CSV table of C-alpha atoms and ligand atoms in Angstrom, one decimal:
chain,number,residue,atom,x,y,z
A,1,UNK,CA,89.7,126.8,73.4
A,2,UNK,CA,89.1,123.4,74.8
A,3,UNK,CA,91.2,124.2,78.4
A,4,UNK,CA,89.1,127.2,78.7
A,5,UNK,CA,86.2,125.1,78.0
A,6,UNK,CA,87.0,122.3,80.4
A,7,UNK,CA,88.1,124.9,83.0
A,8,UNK,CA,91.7,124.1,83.4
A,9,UNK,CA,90.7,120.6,84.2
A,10,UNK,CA,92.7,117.9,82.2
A,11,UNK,CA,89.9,115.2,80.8
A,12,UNK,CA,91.1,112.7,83.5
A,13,UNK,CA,90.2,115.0,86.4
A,14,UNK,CA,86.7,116.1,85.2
A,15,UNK,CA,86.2,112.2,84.9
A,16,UNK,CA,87.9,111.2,88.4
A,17,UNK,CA,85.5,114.4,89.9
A,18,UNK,CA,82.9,113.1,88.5
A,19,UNK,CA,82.7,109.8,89.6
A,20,UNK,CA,83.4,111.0,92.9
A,21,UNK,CA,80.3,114.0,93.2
A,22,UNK,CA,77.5,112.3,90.8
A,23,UNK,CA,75.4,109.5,91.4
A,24,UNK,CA,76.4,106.7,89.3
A,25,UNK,CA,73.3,106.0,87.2
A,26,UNK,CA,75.1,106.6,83.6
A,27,UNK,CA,77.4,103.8,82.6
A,28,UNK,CA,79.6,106.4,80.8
A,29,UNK,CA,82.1,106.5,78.5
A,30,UNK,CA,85.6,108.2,79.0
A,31,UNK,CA,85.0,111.4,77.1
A,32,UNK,CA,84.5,114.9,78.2
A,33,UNK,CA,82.6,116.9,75.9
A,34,UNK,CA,83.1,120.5,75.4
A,35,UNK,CA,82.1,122.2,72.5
A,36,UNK,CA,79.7,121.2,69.8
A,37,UNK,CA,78.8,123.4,66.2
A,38,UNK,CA,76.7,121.7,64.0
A,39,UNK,CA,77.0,117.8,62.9
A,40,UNK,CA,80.7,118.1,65.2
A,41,UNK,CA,81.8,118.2,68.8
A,42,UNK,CA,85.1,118.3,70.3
A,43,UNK,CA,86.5,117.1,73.4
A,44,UNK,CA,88.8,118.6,76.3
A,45,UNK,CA,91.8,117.2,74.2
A,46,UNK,CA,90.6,119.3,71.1
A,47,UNK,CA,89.7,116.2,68.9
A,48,UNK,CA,86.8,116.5,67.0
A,49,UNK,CA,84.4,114.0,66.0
A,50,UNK,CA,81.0,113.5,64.0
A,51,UNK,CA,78.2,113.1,66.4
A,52,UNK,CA,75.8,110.3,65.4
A,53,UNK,CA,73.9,109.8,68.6
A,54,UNK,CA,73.0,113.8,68.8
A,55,UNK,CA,72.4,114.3,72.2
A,56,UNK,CA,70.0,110.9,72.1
A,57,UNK,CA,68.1,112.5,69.5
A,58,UNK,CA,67.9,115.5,70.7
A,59,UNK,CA,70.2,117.7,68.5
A,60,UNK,CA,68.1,117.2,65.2
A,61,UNK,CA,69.1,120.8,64.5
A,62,UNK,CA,73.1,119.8,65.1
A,63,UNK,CA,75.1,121.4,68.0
A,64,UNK,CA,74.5,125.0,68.4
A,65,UNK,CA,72.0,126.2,65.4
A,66,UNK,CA,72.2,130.0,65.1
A,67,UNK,CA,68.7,130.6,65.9
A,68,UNK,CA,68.0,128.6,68.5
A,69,UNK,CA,71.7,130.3,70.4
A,70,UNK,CA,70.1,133.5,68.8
A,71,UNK,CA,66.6,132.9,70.4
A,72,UNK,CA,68.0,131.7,74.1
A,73,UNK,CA,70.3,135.1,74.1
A,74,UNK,CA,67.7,137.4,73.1
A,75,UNK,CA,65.0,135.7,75.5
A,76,UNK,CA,67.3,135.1,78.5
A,77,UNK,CA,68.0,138.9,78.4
A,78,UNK,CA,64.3,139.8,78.6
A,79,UNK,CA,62.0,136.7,80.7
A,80,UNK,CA,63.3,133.6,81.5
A,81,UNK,CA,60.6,132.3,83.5
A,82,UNK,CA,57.1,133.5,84.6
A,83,UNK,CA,54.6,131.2,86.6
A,84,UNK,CA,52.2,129.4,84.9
A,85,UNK,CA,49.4,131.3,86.7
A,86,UNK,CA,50.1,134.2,84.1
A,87,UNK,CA,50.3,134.6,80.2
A,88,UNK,CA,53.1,134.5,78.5
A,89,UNK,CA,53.8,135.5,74.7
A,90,UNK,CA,56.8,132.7,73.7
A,91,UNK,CA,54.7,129.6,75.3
A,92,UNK,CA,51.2,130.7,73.7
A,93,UNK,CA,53.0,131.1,69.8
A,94,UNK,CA,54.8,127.6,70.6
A,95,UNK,CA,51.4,126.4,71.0
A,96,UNK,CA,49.9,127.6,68.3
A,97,UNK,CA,53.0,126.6,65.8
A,98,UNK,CA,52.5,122.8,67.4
A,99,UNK,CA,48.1,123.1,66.9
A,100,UNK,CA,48.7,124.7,63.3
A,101,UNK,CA,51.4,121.9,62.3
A,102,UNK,CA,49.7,119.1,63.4
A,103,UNK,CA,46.4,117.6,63.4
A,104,UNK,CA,46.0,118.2,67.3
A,105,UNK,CA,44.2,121.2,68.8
A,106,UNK,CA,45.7,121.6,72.4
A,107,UNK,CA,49.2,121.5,74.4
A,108,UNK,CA,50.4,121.0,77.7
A,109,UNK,CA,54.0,122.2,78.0
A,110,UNK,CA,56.4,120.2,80.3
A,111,UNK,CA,60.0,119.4,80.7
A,112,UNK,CA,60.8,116.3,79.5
A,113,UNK,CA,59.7,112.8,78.2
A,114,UNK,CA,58.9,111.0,80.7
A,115,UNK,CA,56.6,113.9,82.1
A,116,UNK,CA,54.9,114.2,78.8
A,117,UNK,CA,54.1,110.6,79.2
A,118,UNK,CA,53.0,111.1,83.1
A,119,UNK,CA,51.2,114.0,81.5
A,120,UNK,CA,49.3,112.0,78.9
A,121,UNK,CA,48.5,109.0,81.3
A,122,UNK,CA,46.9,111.4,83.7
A,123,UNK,CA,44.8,113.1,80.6
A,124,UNK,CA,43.8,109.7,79.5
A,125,UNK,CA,42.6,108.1,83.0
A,126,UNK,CA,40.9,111.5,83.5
A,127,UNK,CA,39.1,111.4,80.4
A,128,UNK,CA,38.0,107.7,80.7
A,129,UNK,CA,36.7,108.5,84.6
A,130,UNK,CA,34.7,111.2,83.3
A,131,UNK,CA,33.6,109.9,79.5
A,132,UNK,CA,33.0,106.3,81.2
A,133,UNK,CA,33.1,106.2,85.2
A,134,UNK,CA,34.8,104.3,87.6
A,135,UNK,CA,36.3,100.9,86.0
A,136,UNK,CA,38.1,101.7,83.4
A,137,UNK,CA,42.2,102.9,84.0
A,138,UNK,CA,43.9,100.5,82.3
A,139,UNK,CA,46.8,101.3,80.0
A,140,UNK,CA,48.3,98.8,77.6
A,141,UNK,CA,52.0,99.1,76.7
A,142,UNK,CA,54.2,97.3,74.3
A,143,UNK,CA,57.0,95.3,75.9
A,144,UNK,CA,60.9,96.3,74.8
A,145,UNK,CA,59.1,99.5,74.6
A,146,UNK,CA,60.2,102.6,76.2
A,147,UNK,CA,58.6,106.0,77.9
A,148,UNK,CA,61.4,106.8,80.2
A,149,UNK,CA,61.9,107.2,84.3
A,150,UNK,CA,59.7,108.7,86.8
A,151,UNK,CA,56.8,106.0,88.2
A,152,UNK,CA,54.1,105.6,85.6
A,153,UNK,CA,56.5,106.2,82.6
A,154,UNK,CA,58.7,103.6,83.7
A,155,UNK,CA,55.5,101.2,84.4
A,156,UNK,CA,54.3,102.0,81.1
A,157,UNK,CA,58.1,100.3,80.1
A,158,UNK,CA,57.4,96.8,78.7
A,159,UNK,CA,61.1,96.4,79.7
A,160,UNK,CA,61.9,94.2,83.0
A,161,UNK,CA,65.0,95.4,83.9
A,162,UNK,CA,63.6,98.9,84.7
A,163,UNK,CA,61.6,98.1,86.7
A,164,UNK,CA,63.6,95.9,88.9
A,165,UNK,CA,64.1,97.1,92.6
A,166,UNK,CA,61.5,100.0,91.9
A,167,UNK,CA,58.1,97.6,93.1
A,168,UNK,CA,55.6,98.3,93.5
A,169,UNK,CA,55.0,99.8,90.2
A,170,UNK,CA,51.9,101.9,89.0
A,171,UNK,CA,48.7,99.6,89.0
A,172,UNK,CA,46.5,99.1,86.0
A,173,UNK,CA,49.4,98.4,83.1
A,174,UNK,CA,49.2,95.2,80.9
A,175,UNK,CA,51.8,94.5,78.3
A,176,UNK,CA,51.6,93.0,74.9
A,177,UNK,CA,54.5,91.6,72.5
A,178,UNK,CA,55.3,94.8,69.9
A,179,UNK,CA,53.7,94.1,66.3
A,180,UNK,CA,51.3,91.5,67.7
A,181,UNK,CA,48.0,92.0,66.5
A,182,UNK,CA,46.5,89.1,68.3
A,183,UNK,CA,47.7,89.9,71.8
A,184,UNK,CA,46.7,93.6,71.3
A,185,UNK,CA,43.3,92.8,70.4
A,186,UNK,CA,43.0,90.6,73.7
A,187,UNK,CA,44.3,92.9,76.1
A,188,UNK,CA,42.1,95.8,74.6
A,189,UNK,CA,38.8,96.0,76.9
A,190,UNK,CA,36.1,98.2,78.4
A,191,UNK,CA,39.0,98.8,81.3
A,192,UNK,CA,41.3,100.3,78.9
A,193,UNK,CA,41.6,103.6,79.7
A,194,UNK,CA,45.0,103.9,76.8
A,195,UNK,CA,46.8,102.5,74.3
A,196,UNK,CA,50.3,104.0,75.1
A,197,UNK,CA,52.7,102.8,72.4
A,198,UNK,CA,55.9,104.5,70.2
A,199,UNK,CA,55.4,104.5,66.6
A,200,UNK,CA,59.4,103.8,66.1
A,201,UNK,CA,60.9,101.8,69.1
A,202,UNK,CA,63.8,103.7,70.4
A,203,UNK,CA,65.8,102.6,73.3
A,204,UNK,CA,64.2,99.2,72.5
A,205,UNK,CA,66.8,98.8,69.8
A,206,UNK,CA,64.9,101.1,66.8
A,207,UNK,CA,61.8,98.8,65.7
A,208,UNK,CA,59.1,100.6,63.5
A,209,UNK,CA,55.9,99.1,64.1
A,210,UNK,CA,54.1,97.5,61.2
A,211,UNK,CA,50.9,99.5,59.6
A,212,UNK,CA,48.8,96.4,60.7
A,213,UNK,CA,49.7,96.5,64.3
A,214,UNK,CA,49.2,100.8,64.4
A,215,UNK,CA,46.1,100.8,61.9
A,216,UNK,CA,44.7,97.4,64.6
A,217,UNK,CA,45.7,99.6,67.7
A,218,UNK,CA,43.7,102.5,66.2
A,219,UNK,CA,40.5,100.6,65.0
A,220,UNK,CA,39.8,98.7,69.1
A,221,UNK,CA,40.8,102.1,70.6
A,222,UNK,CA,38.1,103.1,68.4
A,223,UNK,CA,35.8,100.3,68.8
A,224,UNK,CA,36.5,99.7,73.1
A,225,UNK,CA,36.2,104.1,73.2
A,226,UNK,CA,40.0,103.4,74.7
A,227,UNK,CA,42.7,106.4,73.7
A,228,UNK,CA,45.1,106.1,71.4
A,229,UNK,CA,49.4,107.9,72.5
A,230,UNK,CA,51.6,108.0,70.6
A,231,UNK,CA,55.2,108.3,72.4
A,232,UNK,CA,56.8,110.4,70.0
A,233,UNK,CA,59.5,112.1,72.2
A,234,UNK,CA,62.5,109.9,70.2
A,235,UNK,CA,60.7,109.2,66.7
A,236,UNK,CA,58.7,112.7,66.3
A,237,UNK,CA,59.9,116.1,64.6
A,238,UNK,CA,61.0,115.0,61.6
A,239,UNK,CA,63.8,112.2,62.4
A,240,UNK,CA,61.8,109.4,60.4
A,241,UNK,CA,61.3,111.5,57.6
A,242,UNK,CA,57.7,112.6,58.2
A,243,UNK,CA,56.9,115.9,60.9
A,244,UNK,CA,55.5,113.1,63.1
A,245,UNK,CA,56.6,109.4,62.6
A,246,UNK,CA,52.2,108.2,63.0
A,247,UNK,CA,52.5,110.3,59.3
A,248,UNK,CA,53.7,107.1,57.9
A,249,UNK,CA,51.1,105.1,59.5
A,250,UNK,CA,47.8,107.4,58.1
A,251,UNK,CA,46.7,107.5,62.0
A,252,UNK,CA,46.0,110.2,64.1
A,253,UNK,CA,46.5,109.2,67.8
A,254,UNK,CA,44.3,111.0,70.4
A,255,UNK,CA,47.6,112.2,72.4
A,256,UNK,CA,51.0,112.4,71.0
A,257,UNK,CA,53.9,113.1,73.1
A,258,UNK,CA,57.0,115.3,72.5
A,259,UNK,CA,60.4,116.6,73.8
A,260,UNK,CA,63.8,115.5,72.7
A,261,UNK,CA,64.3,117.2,70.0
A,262,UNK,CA,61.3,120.1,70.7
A,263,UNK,CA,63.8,122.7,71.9
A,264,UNK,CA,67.0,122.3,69.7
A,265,UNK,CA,69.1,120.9,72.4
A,266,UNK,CA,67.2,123.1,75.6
A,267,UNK,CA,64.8,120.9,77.6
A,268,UNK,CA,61.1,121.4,77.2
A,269,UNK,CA,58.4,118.6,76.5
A,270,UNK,CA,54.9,118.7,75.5
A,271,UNK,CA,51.8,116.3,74.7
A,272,UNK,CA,49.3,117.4,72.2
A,273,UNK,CA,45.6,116.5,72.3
A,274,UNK,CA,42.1,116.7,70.2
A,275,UNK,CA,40.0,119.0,71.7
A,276,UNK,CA,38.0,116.4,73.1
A,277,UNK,CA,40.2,114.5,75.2
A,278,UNK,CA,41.8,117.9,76.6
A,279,UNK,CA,38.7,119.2,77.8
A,280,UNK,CA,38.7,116.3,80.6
A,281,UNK,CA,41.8,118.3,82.2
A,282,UNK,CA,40.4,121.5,84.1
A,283,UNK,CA,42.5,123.9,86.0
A,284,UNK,CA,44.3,122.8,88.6
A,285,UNK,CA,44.3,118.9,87.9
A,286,UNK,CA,47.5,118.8,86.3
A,287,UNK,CA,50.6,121.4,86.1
A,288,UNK,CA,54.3,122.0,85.9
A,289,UNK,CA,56.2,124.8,87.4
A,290,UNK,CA,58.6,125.3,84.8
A,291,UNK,CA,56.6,124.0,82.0
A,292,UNK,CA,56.6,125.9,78.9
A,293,UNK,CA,58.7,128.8,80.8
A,294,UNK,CA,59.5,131.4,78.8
A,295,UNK,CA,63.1,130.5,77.5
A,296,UNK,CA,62.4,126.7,76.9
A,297,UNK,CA,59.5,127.7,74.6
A,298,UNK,CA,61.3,130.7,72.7
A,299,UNK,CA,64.2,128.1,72.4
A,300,UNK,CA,61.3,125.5,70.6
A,301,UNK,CA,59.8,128.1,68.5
A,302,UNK,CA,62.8,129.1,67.2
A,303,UNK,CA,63.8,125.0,66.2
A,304,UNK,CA,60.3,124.1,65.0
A,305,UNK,CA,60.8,127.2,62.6
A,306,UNK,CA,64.0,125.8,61.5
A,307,UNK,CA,63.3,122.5,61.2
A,308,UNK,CA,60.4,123.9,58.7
A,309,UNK,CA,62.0,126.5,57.2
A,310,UNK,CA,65.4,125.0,56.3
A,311,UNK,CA,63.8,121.8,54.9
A,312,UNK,CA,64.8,119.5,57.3
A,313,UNK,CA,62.1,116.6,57.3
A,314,UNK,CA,62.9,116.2,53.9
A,315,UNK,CA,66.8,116.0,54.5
A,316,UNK,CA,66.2,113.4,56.8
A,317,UNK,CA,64.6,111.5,54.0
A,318,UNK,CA,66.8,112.2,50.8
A,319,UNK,CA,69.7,111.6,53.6
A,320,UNK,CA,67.6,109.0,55.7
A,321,UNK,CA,67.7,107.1,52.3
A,322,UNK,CA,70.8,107.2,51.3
A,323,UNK,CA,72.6,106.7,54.7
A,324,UNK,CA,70.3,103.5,54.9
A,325,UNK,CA,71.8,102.5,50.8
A,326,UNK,CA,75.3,102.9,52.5
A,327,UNK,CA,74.9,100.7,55.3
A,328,UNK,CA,73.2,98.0,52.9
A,329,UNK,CA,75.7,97.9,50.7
A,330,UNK,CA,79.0,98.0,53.8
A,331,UNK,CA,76.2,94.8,54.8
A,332,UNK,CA,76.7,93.3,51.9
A,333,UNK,CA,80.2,93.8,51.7
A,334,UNK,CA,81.4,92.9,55.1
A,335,UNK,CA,79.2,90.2,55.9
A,336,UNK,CA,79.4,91.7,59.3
A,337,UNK,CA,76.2,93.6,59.5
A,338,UNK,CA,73.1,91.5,59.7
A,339,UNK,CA,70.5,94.0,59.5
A,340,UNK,CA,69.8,97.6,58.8
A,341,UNK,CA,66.1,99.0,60.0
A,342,UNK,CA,64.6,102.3,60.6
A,343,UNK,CA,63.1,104.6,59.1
A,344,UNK,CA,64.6,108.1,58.2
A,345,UNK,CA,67.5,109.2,60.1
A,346,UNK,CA,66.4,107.0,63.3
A,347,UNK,CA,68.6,104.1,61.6
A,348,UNK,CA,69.4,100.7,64.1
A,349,UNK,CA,72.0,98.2,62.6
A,350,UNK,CA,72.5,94.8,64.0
A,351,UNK,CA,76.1,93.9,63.8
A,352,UNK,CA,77.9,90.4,64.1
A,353,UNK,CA,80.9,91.6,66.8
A,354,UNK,CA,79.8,93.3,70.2
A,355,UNK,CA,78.3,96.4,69.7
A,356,UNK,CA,80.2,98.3,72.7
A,357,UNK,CA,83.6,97.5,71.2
A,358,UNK,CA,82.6,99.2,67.8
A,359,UNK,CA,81.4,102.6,69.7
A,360,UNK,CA,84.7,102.2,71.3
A,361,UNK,CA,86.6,101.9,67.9
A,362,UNK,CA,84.2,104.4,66.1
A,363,UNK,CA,84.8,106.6,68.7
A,364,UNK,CA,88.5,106.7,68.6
A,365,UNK,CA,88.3,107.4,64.9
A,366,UNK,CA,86.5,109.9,65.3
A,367,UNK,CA,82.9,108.9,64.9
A,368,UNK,CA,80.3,109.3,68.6
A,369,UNK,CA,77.5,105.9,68.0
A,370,UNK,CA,75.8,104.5,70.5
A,371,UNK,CA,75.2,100.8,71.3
A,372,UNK,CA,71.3,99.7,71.8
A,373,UNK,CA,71.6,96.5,72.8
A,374,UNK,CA,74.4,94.0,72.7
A,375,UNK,CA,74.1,93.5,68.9
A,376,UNK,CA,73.0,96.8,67.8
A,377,UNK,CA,74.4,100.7,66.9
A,378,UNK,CA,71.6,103.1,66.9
A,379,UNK,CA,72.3,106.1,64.6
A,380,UNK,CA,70.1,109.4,64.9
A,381,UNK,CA,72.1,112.1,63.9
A,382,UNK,CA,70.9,115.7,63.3
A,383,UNK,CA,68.6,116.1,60.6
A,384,UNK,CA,71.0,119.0,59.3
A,385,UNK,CA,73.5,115.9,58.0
A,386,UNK,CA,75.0,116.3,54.8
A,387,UNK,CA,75.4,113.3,52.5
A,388,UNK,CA,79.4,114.1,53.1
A,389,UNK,CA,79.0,113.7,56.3
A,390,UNK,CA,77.3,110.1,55.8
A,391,UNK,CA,80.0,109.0,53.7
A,392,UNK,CA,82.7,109.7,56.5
A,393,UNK,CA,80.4,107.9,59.3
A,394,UNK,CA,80.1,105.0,57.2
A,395,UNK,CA,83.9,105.2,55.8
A,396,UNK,CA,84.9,105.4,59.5
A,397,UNK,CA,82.0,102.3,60.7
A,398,UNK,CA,83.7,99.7,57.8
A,399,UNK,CA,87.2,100.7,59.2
A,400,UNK,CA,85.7,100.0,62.9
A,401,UNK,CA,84.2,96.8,62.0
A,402,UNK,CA,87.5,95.4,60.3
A,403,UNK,CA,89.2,97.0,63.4
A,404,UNK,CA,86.5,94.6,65.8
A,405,UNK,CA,86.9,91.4,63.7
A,406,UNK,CA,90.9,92.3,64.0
A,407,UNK,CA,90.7,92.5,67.9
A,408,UNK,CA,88.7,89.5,68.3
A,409,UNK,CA,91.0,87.6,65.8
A,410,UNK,CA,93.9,88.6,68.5
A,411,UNK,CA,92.6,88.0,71.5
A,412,UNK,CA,89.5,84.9,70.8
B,1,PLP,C1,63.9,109.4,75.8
B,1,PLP,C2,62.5,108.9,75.8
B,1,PLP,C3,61.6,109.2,76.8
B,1,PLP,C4,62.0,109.8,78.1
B,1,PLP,O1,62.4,111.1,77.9
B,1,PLP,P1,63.2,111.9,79.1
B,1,PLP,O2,63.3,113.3,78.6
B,1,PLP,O3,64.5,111.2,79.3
B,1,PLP,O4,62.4,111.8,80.3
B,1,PLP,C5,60.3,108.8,76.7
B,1,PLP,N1,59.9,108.1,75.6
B,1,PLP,C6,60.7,107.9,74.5
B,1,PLP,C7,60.1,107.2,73.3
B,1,PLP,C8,62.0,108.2,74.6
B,1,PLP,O5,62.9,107.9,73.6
């Protein structure tokens, strides 16, 4: 199984190719991936582990689901893709699914994050040209916030070191310090187009905002006739424990962006909108080629109905919960942890020995993490995660830690 997977290639080669034929923008670890099936994955060498990052939050169904493989077979056999300039049956019940489960009433299918966030910029400065005039394009952003890569999405990153070597960035951003209230309300004025912020802080290092600063946010949008988006695409269906994570803040932004987890491991994003604000976009001012194609959307449909159908937001709490109990009392315990945040199963944990050695040692026991900053492992596993399947992550993370302080001991 896993040679006919890798090709005949040993995991050395596949490495040693491709460091030689891809550019090197992924500092990557030393693993070949080959198969996946549900919370597992094995790599070229057969070995299986427990996959905690998920595909960066994007497996929330696990590796494989049955219906989304069932959905892509059965679609790929009959349209894969179909221009935009027609109809098309998979993309239009997507649509309606994502308007009759949430509290928007429009969707613009795309491909990825950061395109749903390029997406929702454009809606918003459209909408505040025509609602307002000329004068009034700026979007604020949270620093150590993140909408990923392409030009305004990485402008509308409060982070420095993406942008650096990329200038000159999109004009008209502003940045204020996440969860402060004070410098939100002063950088919110009759230029602000948007207030562009994620709910749960992802890449930043997983940092829930507090109600104050989201219920704040909503009220001057409200009061300066700014827009309100939420950057969903990490934090959204179902991974904190509510369909979308602005659930647990009683707000309803104007636009909300998805895509991550939207097709069950396939690529496809989307941004949702109230009538009002989509009705500023009129055919031909934005579009994507592929966007909503045909076998991206049946691929979604078939997830959203499984993440609804098989319970999952609520396994993410009941499991969310008691993941989060496990790590408080291994805190406790090992006096190596220093914090545990998050909410649902988007779980950061700040840790006392470097945070790259612990992937390392999780990893060789047979546990994938991922590292968010120096001091801190991010955990979003699917939603499909068992409490068994907790207990062996967190079994395998106290063996890792010991394993760190060990190392360090050895070699100061
Ligand atoms: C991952 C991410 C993005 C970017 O998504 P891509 O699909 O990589 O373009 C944008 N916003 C947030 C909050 C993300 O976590």
């Amino acid at each position: 199984m896993a040679a006919e997977n890798s090709a005949g290639f040993s995991p050395r080669e596949v490495v040693a190719l491709a460091d030689k034929y891809i550019m090197k923008t992924y500092g990557r670890l030393p693993l070949v991936l080959v198969r996946g099936a549900g919370v597992r994955v094995w790599d070229a060498a057969g070995r299986e582990y427990l996959d905690f990052v998920a595909g960066l939050a994007v497996n929330s169904l696990g590796h494989c689901h049955p219906r989304v493989v069932a959905a892509i077979r059965e679609q790929a056999g009959v349209l894969m893709h179909c221009s935009n300039l027609y109809y098309s049956v998979p993309q239009t019940m997507l649509a309606r699914w994502l308007v009759e489960h949430t509290p928007y009433d429009r969707v613009f299918f795309c491909n990825s994050g950061a395109e749903a966030v390029e997406g929702a910029l454009k809606l918003a400065r459209k909408y505040a040209k025509k609602r307002w005039g000329e004068g009034r394009f700026e979007i604020v952003t949270a620093l150590n916030s993140f909408h990923g890569r392409t030009y305004g999405a990485v402008t509308a990153t409060g982070q420095p070191k993406y942008h650096q070597g990329f200038e000159p960035l999109v004009p008209g951003f502003r940045y204020v310090p996440f969860n402060d209230v004070a410098a939100l309300e002063a950088a919110v004025t009759d230029k602000t187009a948007a207030v562009l912020l994620e709910p749960v802080q992802g890449e930043g290092g997983v940092y829930p905002a507090t109600d104050e600063f989201i219920r704040v946010a909503w009220e001057i949008c409200q009061q300066r006739g700014a827009l309100l988006i939420f950057d969903e695409v990490q934090c959204g269906l179902g991974r904190t424990g509510r369909f979308l994570a602005q659930e647990h803040y009683g707000v309803t932004a104007d636009i909300t962006c998805l895509a991550k987890a939207l097709g069950g491991g396939f690529p496809i994003g989307a941004l949702l909108a109230t009538e009002e604000v989509a009705s500023a976009f009129a055919p031909g001012d934005h579009a994507s080629t592929f966007g909503g194609n045909p076998l991206a959307a049946a691929a979604a449909l078939a997830a959203l109905r499984a993440i609804e159908e098989e319970g999952l937001v609520a396994n993410a709490v009941r499991v969310g919960s008691y993941f989060r109990e496990a790590l408080e009392r291994l805190r406790a315990q090992s006096g190596l942890i220093t914090e545990v945040r998050g909410l649902g199963l988007m779980l950061g944990v700040v840790v006392k020995v470097p945070a790259k050695q612990l992937v390392s040692l999780c990893q060789e026991r047979g546990l994938i993490v991922n590292a968010v900053k120096e001091d801190t492992l991010r955990f979003v596993p699917p939603l499909t995660i068992s409490r068994e399947d907790v207990d062996r992550a967190v079994a395998i993370l106290q063996a890792a830690l010991t394993a760190a302080v060990r190392e360090i001991e050895l070699n100061p």
